[in-house]
mmCIF file of C-alpha atoms in Angstrom:
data_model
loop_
_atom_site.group_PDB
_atom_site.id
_atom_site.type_symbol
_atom_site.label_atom_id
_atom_site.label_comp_id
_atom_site.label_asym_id
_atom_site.label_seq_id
_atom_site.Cartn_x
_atom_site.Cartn_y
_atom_site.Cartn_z
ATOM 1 C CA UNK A 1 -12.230 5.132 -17.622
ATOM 2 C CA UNK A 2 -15.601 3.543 -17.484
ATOM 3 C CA UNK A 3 -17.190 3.830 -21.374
ATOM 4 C CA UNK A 4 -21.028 3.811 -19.819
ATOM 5 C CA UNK A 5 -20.084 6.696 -17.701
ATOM 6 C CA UNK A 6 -18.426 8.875 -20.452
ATOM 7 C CA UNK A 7 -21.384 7.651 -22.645
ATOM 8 C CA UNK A 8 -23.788 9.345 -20.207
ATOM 9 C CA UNK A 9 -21.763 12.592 -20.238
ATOM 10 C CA UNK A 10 -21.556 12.904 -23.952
ATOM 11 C CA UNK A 11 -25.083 12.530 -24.054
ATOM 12 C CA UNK A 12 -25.747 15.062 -21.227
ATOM 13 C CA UNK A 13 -23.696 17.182 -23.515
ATOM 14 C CA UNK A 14 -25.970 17.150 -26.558
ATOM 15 C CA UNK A 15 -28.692 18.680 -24.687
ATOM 16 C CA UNK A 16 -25.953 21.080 -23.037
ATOM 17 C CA UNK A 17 -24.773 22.836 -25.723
ATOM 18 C CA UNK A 18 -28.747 23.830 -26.231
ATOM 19 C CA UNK A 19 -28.342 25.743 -23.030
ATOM 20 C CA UNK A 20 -25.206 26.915 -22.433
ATOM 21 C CA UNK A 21 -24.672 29.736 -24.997
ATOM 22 C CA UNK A 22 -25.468 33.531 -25.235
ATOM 23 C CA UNK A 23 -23.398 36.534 -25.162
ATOM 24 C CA UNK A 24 -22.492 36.352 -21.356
ATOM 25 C CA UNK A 25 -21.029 32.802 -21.433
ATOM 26 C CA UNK A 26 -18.655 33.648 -24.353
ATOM 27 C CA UNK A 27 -16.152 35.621 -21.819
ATOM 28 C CA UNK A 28 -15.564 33.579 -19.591
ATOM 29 C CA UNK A 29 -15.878 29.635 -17.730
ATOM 30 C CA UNK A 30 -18.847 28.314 -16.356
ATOM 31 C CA UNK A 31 -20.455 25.814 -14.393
ATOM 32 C CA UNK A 32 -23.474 23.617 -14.914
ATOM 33 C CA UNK A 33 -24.706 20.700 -12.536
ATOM 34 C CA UNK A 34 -26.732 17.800 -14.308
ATOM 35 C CA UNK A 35 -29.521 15.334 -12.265
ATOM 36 C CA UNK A 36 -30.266 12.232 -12.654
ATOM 37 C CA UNK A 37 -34.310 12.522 -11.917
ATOM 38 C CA UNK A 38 -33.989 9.076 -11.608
ATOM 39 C CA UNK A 39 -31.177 7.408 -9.615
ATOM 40 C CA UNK A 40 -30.375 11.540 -7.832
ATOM 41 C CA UNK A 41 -26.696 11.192 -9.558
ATOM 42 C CA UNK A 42 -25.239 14.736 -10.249
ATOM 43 C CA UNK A 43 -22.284 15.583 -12.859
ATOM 44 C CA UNK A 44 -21.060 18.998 -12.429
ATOM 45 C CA UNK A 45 -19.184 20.480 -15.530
ATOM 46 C CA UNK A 46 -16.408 23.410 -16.006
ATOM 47 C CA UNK A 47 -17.549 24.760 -19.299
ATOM 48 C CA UNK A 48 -14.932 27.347 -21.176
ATOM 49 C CA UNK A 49 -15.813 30.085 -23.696
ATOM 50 C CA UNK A 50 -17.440 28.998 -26.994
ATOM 51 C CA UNK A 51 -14.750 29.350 -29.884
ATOM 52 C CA UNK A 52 -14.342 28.930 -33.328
ATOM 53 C CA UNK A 53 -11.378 27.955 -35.852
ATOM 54 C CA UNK A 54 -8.491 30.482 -35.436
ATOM 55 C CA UNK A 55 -8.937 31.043 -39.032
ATOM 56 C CA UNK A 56 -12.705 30.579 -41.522
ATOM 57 C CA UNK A 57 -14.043 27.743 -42.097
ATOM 58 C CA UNK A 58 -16.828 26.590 -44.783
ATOM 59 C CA UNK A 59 -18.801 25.924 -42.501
ATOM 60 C CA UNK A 60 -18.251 28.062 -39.074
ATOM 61 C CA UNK A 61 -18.039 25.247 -36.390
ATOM 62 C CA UNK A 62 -18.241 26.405 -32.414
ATOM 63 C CA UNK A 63 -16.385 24.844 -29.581
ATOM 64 C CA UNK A 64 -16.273 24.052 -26.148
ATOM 65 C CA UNK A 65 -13.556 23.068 -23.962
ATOM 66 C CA UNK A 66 -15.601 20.892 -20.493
ATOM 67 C CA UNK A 67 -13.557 19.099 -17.547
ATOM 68 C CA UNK A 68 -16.584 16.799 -16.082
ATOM 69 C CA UNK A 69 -17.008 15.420 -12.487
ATOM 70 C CA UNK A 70 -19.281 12.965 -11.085
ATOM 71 C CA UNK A 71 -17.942 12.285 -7.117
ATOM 72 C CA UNK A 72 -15.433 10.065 -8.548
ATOM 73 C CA UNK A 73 -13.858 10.305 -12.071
ATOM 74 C CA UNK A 74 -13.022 13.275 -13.683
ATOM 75 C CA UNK A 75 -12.384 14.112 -17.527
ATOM 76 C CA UNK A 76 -12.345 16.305 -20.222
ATOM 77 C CA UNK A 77 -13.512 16.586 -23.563
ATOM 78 C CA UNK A 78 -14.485 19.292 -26.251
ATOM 79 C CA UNK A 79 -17.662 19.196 -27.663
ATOM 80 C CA UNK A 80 -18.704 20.904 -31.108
ATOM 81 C CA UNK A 81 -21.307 22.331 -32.476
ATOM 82 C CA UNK A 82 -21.498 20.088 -35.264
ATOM 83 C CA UNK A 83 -20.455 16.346 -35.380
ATOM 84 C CA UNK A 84 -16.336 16.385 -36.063
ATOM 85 C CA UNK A 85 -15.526 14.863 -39.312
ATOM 86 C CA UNK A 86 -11.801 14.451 -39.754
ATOM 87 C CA UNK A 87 -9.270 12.469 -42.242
ATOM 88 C CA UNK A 88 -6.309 10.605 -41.277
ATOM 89 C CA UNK A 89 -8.012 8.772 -38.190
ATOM 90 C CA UNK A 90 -7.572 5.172 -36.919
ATOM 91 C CA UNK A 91 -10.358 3.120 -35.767
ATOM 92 C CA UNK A 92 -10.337 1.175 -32.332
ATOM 93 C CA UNK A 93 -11.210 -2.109 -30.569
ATOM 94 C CA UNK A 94 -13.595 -0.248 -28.146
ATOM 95 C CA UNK A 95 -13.817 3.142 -29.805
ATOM 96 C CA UNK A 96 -15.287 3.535 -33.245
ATOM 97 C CA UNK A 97 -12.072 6.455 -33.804
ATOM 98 C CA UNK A 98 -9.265 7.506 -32.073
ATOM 99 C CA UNK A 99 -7.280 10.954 -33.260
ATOM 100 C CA UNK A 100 -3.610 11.615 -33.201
ATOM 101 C CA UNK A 101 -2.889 15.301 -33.280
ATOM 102 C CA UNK A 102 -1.059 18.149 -31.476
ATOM 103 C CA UNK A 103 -2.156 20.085 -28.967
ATOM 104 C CA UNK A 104 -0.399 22.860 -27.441
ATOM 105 C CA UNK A 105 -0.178 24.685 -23.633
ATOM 106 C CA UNK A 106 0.893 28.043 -23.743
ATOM 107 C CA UNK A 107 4.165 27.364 -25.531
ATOM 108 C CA UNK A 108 4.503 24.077 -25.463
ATOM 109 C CA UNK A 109 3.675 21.543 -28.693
ATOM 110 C CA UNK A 110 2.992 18.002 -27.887
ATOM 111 C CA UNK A 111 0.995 14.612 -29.364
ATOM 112 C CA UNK A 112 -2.417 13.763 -28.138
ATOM 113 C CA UNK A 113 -4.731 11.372 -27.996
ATOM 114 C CA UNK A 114 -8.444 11.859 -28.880
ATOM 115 C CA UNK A 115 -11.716 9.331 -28.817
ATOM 116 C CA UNK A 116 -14.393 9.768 -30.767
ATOM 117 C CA UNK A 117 -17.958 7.600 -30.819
ATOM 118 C CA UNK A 118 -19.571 7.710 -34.419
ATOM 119 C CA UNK A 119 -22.456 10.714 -34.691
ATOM 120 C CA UNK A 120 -21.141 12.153 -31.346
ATOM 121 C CA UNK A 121 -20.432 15.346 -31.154
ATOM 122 C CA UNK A 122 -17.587 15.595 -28.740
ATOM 123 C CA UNK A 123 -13.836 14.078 -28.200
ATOM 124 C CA UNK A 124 -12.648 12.664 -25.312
ATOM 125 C CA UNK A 125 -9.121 12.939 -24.294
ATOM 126 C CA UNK A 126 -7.452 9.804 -23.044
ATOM 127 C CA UNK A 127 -5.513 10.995 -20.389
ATOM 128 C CA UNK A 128 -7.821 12.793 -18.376
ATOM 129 C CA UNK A 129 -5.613 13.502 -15.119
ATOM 130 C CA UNK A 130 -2.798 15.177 -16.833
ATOM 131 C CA UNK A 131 -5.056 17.016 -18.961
ATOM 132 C CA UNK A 132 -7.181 18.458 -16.565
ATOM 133 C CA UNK A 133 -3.858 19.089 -14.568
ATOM 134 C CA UNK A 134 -2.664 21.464 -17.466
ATOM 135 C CA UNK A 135 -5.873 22.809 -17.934
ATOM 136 C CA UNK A 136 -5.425 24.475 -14.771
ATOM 137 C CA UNK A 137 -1.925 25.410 -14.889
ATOM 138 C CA UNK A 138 -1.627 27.074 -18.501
ATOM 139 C CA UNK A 139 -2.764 30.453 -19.924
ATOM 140 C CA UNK A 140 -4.316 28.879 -23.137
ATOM 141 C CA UNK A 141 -4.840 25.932 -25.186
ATOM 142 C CA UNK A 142 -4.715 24.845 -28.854
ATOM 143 C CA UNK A 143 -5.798 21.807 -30.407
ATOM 144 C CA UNK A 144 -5.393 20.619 -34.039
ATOM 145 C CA UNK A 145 -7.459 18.919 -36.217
ATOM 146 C CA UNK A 146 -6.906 17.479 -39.915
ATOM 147 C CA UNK A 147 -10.982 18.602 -40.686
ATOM 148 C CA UNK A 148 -12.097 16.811 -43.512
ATOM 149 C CA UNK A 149 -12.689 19.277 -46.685
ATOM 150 C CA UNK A 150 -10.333 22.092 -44.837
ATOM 151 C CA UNK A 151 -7.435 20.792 -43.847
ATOM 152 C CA UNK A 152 -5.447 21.505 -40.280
ATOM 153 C CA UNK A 153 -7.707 23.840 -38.739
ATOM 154 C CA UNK A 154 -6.935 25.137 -34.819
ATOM 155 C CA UNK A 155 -9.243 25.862 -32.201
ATOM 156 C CA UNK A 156 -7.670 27.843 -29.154
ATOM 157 C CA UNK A 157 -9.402 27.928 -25.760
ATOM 158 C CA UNK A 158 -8.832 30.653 -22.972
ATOM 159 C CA UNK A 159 -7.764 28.522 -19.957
ATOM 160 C CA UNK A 160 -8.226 31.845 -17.582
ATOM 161 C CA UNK A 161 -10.848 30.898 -14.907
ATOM 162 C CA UNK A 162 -10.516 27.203 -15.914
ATOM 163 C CA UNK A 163 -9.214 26.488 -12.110
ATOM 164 C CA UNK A 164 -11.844 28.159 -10.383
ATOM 165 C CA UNK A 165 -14.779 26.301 -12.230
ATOM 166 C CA UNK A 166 -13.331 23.004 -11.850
ATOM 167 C CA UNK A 167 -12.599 23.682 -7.639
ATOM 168 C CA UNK A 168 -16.128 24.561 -7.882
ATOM 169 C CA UNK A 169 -17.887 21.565 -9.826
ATOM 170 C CA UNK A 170 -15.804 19.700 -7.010
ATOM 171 C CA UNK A 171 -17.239 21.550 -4.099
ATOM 172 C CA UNK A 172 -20.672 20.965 -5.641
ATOM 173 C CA UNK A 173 -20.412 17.415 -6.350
ATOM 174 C CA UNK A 174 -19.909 15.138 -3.549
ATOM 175 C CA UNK A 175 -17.547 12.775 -3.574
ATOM 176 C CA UNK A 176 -18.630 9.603 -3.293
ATOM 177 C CA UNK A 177 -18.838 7.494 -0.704
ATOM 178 C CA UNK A 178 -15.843 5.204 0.374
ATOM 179 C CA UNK A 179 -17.883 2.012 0.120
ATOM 180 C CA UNK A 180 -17.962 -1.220 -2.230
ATOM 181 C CA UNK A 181 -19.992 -1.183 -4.796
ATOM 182 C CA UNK A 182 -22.142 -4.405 -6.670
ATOM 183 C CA UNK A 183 -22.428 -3.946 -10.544
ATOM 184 C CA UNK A 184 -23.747 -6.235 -13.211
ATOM 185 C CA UNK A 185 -22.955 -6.792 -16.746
ATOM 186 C CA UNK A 186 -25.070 -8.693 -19.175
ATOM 187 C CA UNK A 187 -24.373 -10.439 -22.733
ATOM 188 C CA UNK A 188 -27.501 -10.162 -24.502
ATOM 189 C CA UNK A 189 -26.979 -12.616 -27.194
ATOM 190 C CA UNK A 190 -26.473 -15.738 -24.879
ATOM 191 C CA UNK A 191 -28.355 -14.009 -20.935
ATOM 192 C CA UNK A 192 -24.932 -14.540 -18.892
ATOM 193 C CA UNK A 193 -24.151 -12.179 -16.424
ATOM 194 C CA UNK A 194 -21.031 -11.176 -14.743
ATOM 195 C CA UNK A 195 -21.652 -10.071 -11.019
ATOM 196 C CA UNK A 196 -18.669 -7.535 -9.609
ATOM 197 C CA UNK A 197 -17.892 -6.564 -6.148
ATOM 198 C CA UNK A 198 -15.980 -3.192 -6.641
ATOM 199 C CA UNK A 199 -14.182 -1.509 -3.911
ATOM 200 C CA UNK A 200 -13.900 2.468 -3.160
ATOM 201 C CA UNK A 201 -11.408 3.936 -5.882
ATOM 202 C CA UNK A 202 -8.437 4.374 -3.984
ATOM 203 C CA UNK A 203 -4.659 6.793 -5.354
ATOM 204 C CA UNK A 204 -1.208 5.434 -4.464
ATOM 205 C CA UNK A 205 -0.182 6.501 -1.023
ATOM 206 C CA UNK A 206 2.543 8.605 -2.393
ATOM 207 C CA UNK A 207 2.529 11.431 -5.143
ATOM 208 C CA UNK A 208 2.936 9.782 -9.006
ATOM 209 C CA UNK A 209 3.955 12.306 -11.393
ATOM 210 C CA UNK A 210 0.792 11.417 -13.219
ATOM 211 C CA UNK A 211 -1.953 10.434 -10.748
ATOM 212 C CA UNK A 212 -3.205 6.763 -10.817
ATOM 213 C CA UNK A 213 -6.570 5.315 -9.471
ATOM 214 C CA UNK A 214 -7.080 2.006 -8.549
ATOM 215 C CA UNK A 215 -10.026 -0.406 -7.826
ATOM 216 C CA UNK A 216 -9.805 -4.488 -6.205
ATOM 217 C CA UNK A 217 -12.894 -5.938 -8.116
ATOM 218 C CA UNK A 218 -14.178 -9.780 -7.366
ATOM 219 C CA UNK A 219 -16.280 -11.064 -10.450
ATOM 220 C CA UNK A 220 -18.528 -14.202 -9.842
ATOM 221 C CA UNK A 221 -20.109 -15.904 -12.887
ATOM 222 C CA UNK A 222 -22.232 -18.322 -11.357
ATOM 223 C CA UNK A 223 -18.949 -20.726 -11.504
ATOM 224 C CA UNK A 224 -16.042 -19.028 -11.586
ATOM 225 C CA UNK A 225 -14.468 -16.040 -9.414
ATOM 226 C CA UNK A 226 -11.780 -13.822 -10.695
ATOM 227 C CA UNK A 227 -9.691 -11.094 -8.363
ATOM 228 C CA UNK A 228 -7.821 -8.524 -10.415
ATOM 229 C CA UNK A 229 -7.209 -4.451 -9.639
ATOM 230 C CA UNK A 230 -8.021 -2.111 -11.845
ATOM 231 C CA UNK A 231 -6.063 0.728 -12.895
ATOM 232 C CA UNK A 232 -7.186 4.194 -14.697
ATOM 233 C CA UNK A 233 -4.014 4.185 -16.496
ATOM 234 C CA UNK A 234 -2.723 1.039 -18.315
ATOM 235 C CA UNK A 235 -0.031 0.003 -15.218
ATOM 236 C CA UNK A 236 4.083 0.040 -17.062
ATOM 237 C CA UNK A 237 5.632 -1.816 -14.741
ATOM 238 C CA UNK A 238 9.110 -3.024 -14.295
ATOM 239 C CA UNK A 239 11.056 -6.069 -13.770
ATOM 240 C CA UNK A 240 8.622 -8.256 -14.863
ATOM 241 C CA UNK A 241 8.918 -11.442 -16.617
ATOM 242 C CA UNK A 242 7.742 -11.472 -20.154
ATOM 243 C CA UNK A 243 5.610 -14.536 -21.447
ATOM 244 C CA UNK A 244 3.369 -14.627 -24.604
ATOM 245 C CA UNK A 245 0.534 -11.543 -24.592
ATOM 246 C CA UNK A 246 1.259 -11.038 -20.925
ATOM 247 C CA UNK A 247 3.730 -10.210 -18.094
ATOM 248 C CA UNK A 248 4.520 -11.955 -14.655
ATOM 249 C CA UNK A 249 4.540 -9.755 -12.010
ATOM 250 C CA UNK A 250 6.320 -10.798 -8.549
ATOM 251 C CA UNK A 251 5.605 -8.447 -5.615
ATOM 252 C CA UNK A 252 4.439 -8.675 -2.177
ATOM 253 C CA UNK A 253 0.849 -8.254 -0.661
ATOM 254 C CA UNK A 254 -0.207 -6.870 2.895
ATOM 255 C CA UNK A 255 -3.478 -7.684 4.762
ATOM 256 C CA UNK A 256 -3.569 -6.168 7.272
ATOM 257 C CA UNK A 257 -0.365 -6.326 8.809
ATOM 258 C CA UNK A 258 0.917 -9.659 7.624
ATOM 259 C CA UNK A 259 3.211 -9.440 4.808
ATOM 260 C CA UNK A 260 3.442 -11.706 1.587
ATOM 261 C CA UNK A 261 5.030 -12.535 -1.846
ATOM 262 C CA UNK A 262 2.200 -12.607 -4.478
ATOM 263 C CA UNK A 263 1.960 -13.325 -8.519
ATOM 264 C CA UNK A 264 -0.258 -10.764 -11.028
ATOM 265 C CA UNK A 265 -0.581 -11.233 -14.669
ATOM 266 C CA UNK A 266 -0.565 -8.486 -16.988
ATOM 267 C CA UNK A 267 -2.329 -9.078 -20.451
ATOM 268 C CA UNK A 268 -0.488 -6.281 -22.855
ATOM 269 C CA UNK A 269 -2.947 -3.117 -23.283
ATOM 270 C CA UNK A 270 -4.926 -4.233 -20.444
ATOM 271 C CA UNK A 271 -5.525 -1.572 -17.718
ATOM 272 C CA UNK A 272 -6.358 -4.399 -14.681
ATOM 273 C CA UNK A 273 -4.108 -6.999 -13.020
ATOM 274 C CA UNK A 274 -5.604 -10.144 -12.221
ATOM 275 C CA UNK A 275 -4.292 -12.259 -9.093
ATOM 276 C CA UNK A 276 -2.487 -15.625 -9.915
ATOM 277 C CA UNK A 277 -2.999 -18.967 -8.011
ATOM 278 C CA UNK A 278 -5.908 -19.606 -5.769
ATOM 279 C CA UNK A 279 -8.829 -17.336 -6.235
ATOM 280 C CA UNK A 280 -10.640 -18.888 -3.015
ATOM 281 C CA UNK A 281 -7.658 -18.118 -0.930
ATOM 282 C CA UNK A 282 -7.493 -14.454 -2.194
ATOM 283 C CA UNK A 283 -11.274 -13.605 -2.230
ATOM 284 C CA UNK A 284 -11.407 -15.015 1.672
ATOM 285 C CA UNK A 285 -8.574 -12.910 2.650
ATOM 286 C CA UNK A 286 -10.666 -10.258 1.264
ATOM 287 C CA UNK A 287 -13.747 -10.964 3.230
ATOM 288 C CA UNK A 288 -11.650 -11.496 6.219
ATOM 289 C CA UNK A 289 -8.971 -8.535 6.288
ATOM 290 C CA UNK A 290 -9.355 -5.381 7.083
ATOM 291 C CA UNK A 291 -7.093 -3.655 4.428
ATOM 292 C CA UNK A 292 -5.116 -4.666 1.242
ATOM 293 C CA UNK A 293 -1.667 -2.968 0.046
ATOM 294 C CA UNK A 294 -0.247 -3.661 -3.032
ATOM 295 C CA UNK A 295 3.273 -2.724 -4.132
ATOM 296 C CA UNK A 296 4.181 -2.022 -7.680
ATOM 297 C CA UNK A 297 7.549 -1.174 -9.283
ATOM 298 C CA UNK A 298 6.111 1.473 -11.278
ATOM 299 C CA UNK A 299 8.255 2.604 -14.389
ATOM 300 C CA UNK A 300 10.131 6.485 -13.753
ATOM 301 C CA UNK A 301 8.437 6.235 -9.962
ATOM 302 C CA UNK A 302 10.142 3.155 -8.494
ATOM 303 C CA UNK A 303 8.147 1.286 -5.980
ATOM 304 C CA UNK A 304 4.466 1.983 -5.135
ATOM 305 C CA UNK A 305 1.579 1.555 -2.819
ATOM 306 C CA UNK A 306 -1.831 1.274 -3.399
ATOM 307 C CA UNK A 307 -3.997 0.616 -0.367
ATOM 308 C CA UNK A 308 -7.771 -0.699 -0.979
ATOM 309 C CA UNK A 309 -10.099 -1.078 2.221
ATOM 310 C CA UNK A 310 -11.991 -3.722 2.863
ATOM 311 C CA UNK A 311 -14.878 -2.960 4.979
ATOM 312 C CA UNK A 312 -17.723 -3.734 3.433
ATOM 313 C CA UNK A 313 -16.474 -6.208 0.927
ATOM 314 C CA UNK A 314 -17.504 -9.167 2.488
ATOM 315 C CA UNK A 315 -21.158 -8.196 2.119
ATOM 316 C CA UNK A 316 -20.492 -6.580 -1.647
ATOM 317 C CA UNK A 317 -18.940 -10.517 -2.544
ATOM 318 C CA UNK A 318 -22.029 -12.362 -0.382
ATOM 319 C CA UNK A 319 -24.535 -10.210 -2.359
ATOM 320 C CA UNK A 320 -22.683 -11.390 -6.065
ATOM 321 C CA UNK A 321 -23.111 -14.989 -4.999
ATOM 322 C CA UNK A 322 -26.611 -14.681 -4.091
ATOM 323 C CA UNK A 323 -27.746 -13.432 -7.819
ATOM 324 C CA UNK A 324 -27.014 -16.983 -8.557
ATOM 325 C CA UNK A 325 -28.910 -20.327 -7.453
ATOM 326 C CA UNK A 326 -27.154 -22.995 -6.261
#
């Protein structure tokens, strides 16, 4: 999940919850569609009923259960009327604090994961596909959270109507474009930028139990060029070979329709795999290839294929090389 994006959303958010409330949007899910005035980027949201704490609190906090979509991720998150302040959190490398509760479906009790940014006001869930899966397919839900100064309090959201706002915010929202993308990232302390060529986010070509995007990405430094795929889930692969930090992965390639053994490395945590051996050899067979399938032995799914097309890559990769003088 991209942090910038999710960023954006939770700040969209803030403003939201000044506008979506009133008597006739505490029934029943609704939909609101965001602009960009600048760049003409949409987010649609699903937005459930406002509730509060199944039983009183001090002070009476409100909340909203959202499933976001932007034409190419979706997630969810709840977002409160007051900044959550809760005991018995951890903090992260690239979250300031991340939540392990329950949550429940219907019937069903089981552990979640929550992220939280400092002085924001909602959580983000960190599986978004299978949570937004079982938003739409259960009656209710109920989270809990160790608040700090009341102890376990539970907020339970009406999941009725859920799958009818989120097929809408989809029909709304176009889906973007299947086309590579450039993006740039910056260190401000020393000027260096990273140039990426990003291909169209691409599923496997089969059903996984627990849907998995994908992206091919070429970075360019000004020296160096790195090829790796990433993954919206970290990738649990098996029959690898273990090393220090990281895994070897053995596996074959296809471009086009030739057929070949190739070598990833997996660093532990990390949601991308990054292509061992020649990088010139694999970023030509980019530019000069049609398509790219990848299989993975993917653990409780067997083998799988991700497919990434490569039209338009070649002139993604051209335009990363030409940020930088020769």
């Amino acid at each position: 999940m991209n942090k910038k994006v999710i960023g954006l959303i939770i700040l969209v958010m803030f403003f939201l919850a000044l506008t979506v409330n009133g008597a006739e949007n505490e029934t029943k899910w609704e939909v609101f569609v965001s602009k960009d005035e600048m760049t003409g980027k949409e987010v649609g949201y699903a937005i459930s009923p406002s509730v509060t704490s199944s039983r009183k609190m001090e002070n009476e906090v409100s909340a909203k259960l959202i499933v976001a979509y932007n034409g190419e991720f979706e997630m969810a998150f709840i977002s409160f009327s007051d900044i959550p302040l809760l005991q018995g959190t951890s903090i992260g490398d690239e979250w300031d604090e991340i939540i392990h509760t329950r949550i429940k479906w219907d019937d069903e009790v089981e552990p979640v994961t929550l992220l939280h940014e400092w002085d924001s006001p909602a959580f983000l869930f960190k599986e978004d596909e299978e949570i937004v899966s079982k938003i739409i397919n259960s009656d209710t839900m109920m989270l809990e959270l160790n608040w700090y100064g009341e102890g376990n309090v539970y907020f339970q959201f009406p999941l009725e109507g859920a799958d009818e706002a989120i097929d809408e915010i989809h029909k709304k929202i176009p889906k973007d474009e299947a086309k590579w993308r450039v993006y740039v990232s910056k260190d401000e302390m020393t000027g260096e930028e990273v140039w990426y060529a990003i291909s169209p986010t691409v599923t496997s070509t089969q059903k996984m139990e627990h849907e998995v995007l994908a992206c091919l990405i070429v970075g360019y430094n000004g020296e160096i060029e790195l090829v790796n795929i990433w993954f919206s889930l970290i990738p649990n692969l098996q029959n690898s070979l273990i090393n220090d930090g990281y895994d070897i992965i053995r596996t074959r390639i296809k471009w086009d329709d030739e057929v070949e053994p190739v070598t990833l490395l997996h660093e532990w945590g990390s949601y991308a795999l990054i292509f061992a051996g020649d990088e010139k050899d694999y970023v030509s067979k980019i530019i000069n290839s049609d398509t790219m399938m990848l299989e993975l032995n993917w653990y409780g799914e067997g083998k799988v294929y991700f497919q990434f097309p490569l039209e338009g890559a070649a002139e993604a990769i051209d335009e990363i090389h030409n940020n930088f003088s020769e």
